[in-house]
Coordinates of C-alpha atoms in Angstrom, one line a residue:
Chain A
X1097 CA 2.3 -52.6 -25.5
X1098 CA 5.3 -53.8 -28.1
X1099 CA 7.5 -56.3 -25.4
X1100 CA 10.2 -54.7 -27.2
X1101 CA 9.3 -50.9 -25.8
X1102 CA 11.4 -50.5 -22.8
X1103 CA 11.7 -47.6 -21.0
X1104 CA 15.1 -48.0 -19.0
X1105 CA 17.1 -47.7 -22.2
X1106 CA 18.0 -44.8 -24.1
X1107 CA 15.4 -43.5 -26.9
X1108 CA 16.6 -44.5 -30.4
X1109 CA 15.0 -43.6 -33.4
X1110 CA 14.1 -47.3 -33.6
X1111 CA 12.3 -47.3 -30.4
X1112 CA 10.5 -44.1 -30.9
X1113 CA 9.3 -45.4 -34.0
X1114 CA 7.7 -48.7 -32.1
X1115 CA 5.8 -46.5 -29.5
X1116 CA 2.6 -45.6 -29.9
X1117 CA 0.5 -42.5 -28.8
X1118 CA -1.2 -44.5 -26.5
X1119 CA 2.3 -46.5 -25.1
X1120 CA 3.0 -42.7 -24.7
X1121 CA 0.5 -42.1 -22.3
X1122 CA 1.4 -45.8 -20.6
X1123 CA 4.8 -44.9 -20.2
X1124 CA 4.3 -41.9 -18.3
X1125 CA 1.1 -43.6 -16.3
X1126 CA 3.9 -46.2 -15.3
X1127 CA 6.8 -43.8 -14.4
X1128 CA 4.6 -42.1 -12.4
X1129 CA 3.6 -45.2 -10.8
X1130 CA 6.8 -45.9 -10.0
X1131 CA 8.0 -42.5 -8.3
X1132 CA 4.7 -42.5 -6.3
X1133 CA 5.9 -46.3 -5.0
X1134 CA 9.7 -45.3 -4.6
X1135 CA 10.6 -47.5 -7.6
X1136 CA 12.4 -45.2 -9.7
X1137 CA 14.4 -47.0 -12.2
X1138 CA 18.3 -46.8 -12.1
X1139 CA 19.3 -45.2 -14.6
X1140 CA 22.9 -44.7 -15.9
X1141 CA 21.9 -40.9 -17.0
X1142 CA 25.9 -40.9 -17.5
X1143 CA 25.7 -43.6 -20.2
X1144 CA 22.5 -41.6 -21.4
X1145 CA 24.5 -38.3 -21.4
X1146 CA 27.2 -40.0 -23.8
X1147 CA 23.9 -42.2 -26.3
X1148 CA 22.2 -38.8 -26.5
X1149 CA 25.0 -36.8 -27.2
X1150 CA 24.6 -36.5 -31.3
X1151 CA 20.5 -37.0 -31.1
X1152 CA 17.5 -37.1 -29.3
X1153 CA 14.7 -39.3 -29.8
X1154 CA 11.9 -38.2 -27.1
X1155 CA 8.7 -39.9 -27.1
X1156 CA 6.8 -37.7 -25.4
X1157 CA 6.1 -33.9 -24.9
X1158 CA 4.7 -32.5 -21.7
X1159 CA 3.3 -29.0 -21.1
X1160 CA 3.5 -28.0 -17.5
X1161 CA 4.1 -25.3 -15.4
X1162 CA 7.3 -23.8 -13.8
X1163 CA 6.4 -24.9 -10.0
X1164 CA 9.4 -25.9 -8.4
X1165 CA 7.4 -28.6 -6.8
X1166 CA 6.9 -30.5 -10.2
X1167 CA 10.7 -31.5 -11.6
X1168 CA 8.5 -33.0 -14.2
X1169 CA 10.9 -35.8 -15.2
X1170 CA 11.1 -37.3 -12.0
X1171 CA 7.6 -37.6 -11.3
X1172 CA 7.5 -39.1 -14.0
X1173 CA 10.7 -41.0 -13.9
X1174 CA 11.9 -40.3 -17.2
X1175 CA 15.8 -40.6 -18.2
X1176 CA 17.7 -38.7 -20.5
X1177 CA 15.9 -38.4 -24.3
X1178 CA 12.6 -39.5 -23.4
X1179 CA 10.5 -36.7 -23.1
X1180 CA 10.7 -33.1 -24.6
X1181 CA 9.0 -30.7 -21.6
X1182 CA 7.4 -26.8 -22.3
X1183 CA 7.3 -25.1 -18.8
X1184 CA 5.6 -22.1 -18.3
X1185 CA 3.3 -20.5 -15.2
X1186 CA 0.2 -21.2 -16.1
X1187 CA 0.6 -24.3 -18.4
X1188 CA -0.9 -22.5 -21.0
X1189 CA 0.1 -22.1 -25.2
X1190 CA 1.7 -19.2 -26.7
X1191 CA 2.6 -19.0 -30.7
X1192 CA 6.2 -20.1 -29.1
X1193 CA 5.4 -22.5 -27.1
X1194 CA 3.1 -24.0 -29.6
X1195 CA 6.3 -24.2 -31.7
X1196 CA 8.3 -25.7 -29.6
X1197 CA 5.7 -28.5 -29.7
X1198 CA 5.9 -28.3 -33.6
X1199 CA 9.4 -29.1 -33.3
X1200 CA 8.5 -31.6 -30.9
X1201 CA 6.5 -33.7 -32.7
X1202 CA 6.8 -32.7 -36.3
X1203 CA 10.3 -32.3 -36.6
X1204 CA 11.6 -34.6 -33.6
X1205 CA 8.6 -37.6 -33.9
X1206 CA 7.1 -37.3 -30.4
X1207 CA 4.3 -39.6 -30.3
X1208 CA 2.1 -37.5 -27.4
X1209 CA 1.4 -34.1 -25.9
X1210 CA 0.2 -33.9 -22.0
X1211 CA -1.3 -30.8 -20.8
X1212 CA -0.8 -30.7 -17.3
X1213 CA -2.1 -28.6 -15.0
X1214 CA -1.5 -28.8 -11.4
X1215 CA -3.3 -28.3 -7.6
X1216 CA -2.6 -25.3 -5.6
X1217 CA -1.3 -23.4 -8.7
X1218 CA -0.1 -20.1 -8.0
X1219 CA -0.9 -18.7 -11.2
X1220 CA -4.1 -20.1 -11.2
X1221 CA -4.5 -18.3 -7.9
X1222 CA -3.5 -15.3 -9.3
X1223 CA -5.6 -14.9 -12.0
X1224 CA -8.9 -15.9 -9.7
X1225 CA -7.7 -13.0 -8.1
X1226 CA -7.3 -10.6 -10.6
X1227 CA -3.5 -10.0 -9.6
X1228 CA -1.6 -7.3 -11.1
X1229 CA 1.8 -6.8 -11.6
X1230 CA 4.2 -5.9 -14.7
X1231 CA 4.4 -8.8 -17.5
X1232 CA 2.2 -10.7 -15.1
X1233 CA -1.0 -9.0 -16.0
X1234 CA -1.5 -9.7 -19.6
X1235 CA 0.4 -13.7 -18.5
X1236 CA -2.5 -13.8 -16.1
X1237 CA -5.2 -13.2 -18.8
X1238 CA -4.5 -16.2 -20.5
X1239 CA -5.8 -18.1 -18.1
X1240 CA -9.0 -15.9 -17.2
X1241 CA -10.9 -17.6 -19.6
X1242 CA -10.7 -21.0 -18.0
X1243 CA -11.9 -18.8 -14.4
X1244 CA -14.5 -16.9 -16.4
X1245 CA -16.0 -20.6 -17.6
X1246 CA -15.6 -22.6 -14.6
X1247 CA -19.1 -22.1 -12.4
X1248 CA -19.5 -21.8 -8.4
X1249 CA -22.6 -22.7 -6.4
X1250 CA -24.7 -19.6 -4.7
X1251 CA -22.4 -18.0 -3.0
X1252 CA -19.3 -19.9 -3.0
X1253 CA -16.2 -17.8 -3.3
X1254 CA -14.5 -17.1 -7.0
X1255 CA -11.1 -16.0 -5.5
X1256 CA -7.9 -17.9 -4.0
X1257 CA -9.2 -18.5 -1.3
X1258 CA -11.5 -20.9 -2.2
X1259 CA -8.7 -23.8 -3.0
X1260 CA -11.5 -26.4 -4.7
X1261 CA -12.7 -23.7 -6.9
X1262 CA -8.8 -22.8 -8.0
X1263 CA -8.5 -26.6 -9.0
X1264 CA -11.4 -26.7 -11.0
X1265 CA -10.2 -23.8 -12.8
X1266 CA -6.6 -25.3 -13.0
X1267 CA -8.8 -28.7 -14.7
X1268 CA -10.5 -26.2 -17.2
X1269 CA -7.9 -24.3 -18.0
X1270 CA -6.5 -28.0 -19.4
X1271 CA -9.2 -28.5 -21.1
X1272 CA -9.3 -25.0 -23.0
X1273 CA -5.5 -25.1 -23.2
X1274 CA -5.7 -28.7 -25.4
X1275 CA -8.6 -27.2 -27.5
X1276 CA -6.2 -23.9 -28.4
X1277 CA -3.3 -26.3 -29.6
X1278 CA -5.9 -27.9 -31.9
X1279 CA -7.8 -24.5 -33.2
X1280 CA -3.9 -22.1 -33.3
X1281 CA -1.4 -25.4 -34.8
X1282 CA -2.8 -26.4 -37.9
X1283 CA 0.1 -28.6 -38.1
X1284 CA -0.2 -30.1 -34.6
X1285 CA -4.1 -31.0 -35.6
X1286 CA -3.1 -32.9 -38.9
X1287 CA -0.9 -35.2 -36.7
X1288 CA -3.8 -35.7 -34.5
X1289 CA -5.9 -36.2 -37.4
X1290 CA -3.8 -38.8 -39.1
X1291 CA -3.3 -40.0 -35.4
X1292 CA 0.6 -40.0 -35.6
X1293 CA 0.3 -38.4 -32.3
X1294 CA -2.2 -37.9 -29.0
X1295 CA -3.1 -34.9 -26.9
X1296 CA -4.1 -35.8 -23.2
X1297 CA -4.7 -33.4 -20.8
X1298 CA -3.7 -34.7 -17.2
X1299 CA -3.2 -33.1 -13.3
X1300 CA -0.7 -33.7 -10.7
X1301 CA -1.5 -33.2 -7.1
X1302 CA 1.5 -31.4 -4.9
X1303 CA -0.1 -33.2 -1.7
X1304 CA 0.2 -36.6 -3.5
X1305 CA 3.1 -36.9 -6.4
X1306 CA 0.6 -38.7 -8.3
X1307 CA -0.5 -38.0 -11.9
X1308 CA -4.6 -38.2 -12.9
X1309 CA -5.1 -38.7 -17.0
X1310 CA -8.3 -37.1 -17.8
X1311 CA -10.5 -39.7 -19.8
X1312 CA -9.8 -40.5 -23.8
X1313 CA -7.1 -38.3 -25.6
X1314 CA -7.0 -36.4 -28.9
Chain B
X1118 CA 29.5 -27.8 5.7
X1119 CA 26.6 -25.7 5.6
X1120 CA 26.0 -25.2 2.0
X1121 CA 25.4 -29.0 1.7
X1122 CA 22.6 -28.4 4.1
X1123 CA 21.0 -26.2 2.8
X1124 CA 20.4 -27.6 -0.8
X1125 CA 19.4 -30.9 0.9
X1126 CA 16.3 -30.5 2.7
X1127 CA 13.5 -28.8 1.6
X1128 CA 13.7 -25.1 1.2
X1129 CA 11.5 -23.1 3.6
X1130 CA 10.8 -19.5 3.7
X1131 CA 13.7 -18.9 6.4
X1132 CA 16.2 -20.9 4.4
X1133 CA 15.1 -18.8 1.2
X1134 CA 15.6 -15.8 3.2
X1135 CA 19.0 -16.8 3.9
X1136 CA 20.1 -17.7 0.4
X1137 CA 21.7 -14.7 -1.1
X1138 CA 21.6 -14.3 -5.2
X1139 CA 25.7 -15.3 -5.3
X1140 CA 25.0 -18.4 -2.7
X1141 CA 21.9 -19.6 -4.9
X1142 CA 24.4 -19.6 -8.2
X1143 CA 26.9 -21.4 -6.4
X1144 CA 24.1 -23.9 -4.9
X1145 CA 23.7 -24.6 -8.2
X1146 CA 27.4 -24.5 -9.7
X1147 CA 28.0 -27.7 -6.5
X1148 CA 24.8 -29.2 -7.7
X1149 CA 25.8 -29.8 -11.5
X1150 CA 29.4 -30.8 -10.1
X1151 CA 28.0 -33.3 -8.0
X1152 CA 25.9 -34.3 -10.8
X1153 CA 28.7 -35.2 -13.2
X1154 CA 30.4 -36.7 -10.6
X1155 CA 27.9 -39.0 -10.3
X1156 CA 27.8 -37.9 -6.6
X1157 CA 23.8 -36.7 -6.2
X1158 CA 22.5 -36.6 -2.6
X1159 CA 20.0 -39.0 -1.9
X1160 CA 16.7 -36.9 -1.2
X1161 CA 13.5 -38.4 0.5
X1162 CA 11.3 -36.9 -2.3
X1163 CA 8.5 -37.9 -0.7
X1164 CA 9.4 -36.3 2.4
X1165 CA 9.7 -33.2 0.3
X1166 CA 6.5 -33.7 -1.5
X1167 CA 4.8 -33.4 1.7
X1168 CA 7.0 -30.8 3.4
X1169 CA 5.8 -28.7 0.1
X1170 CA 2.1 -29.5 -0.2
X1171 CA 1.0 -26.1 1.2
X1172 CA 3.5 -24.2 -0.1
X1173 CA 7.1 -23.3 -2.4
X1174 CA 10.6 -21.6 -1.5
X1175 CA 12.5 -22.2 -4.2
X1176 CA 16.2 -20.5 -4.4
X1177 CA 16.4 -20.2 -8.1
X1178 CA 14.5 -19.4 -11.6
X1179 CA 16.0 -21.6 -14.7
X1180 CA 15.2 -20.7 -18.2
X1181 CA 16.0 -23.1 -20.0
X1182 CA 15.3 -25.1 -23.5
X1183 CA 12.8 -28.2 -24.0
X1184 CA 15.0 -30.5 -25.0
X1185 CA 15.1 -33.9 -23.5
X1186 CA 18.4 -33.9 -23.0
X1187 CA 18.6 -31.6 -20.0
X1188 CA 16.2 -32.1 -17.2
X1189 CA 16.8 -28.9 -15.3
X1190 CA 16.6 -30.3 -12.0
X1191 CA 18.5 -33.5 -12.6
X1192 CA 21.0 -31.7 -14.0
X1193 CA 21.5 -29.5 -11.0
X1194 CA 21.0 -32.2 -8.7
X1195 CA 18.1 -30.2 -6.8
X1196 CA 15.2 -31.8 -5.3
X1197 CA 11.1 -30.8 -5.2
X1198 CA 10.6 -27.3 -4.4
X1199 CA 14.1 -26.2 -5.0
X1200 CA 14.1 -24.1 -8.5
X1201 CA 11.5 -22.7 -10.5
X1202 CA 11.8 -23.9 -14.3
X1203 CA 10.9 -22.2 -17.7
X1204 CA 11.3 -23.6 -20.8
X1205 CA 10.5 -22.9 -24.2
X1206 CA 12.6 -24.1 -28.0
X1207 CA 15.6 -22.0 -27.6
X1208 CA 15.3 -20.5 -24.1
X1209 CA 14.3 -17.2 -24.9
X1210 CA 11.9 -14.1 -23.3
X1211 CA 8.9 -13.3 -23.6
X1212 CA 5.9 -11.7 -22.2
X1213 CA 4.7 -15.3 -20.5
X1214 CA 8.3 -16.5 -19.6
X1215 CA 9.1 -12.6 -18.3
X1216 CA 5.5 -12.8 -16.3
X1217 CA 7.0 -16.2 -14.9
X1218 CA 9.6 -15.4 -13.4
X1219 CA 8.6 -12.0 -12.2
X1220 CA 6.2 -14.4 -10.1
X1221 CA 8.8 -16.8 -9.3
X1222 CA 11.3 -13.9 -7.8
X1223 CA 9.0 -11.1 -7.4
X1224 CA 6.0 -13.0 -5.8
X1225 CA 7.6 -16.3 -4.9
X1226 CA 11.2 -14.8 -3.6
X1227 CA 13.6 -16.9 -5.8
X1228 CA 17.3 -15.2 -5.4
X1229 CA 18.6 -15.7 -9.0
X1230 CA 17.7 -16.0 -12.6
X1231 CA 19.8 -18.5 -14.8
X1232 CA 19.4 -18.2 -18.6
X1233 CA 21.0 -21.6 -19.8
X1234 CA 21.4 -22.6 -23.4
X1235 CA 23.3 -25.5 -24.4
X1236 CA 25.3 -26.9 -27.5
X1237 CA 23.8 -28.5 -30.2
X1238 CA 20.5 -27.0 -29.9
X1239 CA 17.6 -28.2 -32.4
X1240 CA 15.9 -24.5 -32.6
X1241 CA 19.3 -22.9 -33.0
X1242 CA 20.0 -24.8 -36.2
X1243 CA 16.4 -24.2 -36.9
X1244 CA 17.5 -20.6 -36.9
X1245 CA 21.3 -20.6 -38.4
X1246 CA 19.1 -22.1 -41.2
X1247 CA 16.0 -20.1 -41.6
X1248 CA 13.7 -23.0 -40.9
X1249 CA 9.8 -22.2 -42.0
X1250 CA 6.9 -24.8 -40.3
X1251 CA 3.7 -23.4 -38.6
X1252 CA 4.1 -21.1 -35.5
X1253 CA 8.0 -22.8 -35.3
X1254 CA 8.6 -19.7 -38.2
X1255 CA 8.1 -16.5 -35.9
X1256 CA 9.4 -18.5 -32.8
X1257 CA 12.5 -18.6 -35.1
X1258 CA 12.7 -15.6 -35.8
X1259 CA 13.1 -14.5 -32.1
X1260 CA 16.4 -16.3 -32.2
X1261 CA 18.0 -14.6 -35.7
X1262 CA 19.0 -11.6 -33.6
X1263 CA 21.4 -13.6 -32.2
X1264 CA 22.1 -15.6 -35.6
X1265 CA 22.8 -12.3 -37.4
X1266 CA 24.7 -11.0 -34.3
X1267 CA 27.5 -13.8 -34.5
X1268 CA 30.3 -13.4 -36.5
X1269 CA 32.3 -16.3 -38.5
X1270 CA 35.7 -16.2 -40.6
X1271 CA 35.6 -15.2 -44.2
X1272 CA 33.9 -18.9 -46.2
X1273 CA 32.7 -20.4 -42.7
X1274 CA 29.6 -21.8 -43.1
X1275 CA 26.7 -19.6 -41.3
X1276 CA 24.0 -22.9 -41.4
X1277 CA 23.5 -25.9 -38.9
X1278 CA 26.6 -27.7 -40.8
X1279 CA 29.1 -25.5 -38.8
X1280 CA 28.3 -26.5 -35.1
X1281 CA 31.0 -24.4 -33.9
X1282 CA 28.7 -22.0 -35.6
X1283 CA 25.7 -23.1 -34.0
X1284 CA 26.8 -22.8 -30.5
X1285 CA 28.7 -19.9 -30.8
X1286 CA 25.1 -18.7 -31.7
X1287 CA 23.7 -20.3 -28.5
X1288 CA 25.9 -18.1 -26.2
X1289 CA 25.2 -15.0 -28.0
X1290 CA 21.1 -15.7 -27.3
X1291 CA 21.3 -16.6 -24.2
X1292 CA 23.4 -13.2 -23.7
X1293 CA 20.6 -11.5 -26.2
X1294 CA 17.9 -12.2 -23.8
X1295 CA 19.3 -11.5 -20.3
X1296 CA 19.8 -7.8 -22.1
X1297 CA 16.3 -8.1 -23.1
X1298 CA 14.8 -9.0 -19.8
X1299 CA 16.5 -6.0 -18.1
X1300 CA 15.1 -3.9 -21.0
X1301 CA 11.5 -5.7 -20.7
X1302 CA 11.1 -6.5 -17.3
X1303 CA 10.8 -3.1 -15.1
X1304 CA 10.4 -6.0 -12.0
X1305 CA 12.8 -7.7 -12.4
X1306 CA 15.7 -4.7 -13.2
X1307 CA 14.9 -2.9 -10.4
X1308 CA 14.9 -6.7 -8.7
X1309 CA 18.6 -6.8 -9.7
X1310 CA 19.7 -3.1 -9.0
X1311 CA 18.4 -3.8 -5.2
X1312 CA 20.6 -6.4 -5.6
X1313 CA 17.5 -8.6 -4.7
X1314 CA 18.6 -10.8 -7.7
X1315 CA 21.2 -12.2 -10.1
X1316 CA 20.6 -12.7 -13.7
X1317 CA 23.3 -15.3 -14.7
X1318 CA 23.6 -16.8 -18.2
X1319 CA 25.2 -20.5 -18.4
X1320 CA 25.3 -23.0 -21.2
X1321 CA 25.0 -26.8 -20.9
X1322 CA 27.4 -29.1 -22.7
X1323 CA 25.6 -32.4 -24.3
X1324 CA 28.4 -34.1 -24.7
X1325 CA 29.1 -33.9 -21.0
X1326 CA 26.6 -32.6 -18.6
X1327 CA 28.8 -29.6 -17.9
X1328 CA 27.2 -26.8 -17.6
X1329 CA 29.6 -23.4 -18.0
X1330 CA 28.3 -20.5 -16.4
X1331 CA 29.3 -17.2 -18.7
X1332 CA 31.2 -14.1 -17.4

């Protein structure tokens, strides 16, 4: 990585402009090193607050889901500016949320998209078990394909209760989420084309804090 | 003081029972205070990542905007497993964010939902001036309702130029969609009419970490 990348310091457009896709996915492998050792840099967020105030220069965008157990910036100990961050149950993409990750990268010159799922997910529970209730139903769908394409063993149990089966669907549902950005945002898949940005797809374990990068991004 | 107490440790299901939907906005209100005051409790997060491994209590539902600007939780000084947190380009409904937090209140007993925009938004201005890219167009277009809603003075600029413009637009969308969760979300109306919930709006201030909860 560019010695000159540093991660304590406000994002500039000059330092957004030296970071590569894959010093994207370094910087958050190292943030979440550090919150998993305790080592959270000290950031002034207050002198962050006042360099951010007329831009923002974020070097990363992360798709996760709303679980309050995932403040995603601080497992990732990120600052003010540094990363833009979609949130919806599920971690899945929407035409909206799809443009907000336009803007993100397009218009505002992130340099990476993370997909991350996470263990233990509620809604991933929910839709192993068919659940049904108002706007949840059809929210639930979009994640039945990942449970429909994940396969159990003879007679292993396809609902929530069976917590390793749930994770592997979580992992899937990833997986098919970072192959509908590609196939539904023709403008997302030219960046990745001309590799002006990345796509990784990544889990984070509520028993553990820590952050696992699937293998080789977009 | 027992406020403090409760937003410190890690929420269980008896102190989410005990949260009402005005306590969790005020929770919230101390949390951003202590936040610009540079006063944030020090939280044993690891502690809480443990305390939370098997399961979530959280006391509020954020909706709130991507930028990078406003980590929700920093911003509100909470901790892991304290709020739930939505976001999407100009913080608005729809049928994934309302299934969201009809989970997060409905199924996961969270006492309030906040719908915070804040000033200077990026998908605002993308709005005030009719931006066209990809899916960003029809996401747009879910914010000109509150675009064409806002009124200005005869000759004031109706683009991203006039930032008084711009966030005047901000407030009237985040207003915009707490009318249309009541009118989309069955749930989470009837959630509110028990009195099992608030729906508050709020807007964040980028200049100063302030956030202003609206009437």
């Amino acid at each position: 990585m560019n010695p000159a990348i540093n991660n304590s310091e406000t994002q500039t457009k000059e330092s957004q402009g030296l970071i590569s896709p894959a010093d994207a996915i370094e910087l958050l492998k190292e943030g979440n090193e550090r919150f998993v050792k305790d080592k959270s840099l000290n950031r002034n967020l207050h002198a962050q607050i006042t360099d951010t105030a007329t831009g923002q220069y974020p070097f990363a965008a992360v798709i996760s889901c709303i679980d309050s157990r995932i403040p995603t910036e601080i497992i990732f100990d990120q600052g003010i500016g540094d990363i833009f961050n979609a949130r919806i149950a599920g971690n899945f993409v929407n035409e909206d949320i799809l443009g907000s990750l336009e803007f993100a990268c397009q218009l505002a010159g992130s340099k990476l998209i993370v997909v991350m799922g996470h263990t233990s997910c509620g809604a991933v529970k929910g839709a192993c078990d068919h659940a049904q209730l108002g706007n949840l139903t059809q929210m639930l769908d979009k994640i039945m394909p990942a449970v429909d394409s994940t396969p159990t063993k003879e007679g292993e149990d396809r609902n929530s209760s069976n917590l390793d089966f749930v994770n592997r669907v979580s992992k899937k549902n990833v997986q098919l989420t970072i192959a509908n950005i590609k196939s539904n945002s023709p403008v997302l898949n030219a960046l990745v084309e001309r590799n002006q940005i990345g796509i990784i797809g990544a889990m984070y374990d509520v028993k553990t804090g820590m952050v696992e990068f699937f293998n080789g991004s977009a | 003081m027992v406020v403090k107490s409760i937003n410190i440790d890690t929420q269980t299901k008896a102190t989410q029972a005990e949260i009402s939907p005005n306590l969790a906005v005020d929770l919230l209100k101390e949390g951003n205070e202590r936040f610009v005051k540079n006063e944030v409790f020090q939280r044993d997060l690891h502690q809480q990542v443990k305390d939370t491994a098997t399961g979530q209590y959280p006391f509020a539902s954020i909706l709130s905007c991507i930028d990078s600007r406003i980590p929700t939780e920093v911003i509100f000084d909470q901790g892991i497993g304290d709020i739930f947190n939505a976001r999407v380009a100009g913080n608005f409904i729809n049928e994934d964010i309302l299934g969201s937090l009809e989970f997060a209140c409905m199924l996961a007993g969270s006492k309030t939902i906040v719908v915070m925009g804040h000033t200077s938004c990026g998908a605002v201005k993308g709005a005030c001036d009719k931006a066209e890219l990809g899916n960003l167009t029809q996401m747009l277009g879910k914010i000109q309702p509150a675009v064409d809603s806002t009124t200005t003075e005869p000759g004031e600029a109706r683009d991203s130029s006039n930032i008084d413009f711009v966030n005047r637009v901000a407030v009237k969308n985040v207003h915009h969609n707490i009318n249309l969760l009541r009118k989309m979300s069955p749930v989470l109306k009837q959630m509110e009419n028990a009195g099992q919930i608030s729906v508050v709006g709020a807007m964040y201030d980028v200049n100063s970490g302030v956030v202003e909860f609206l009437d």
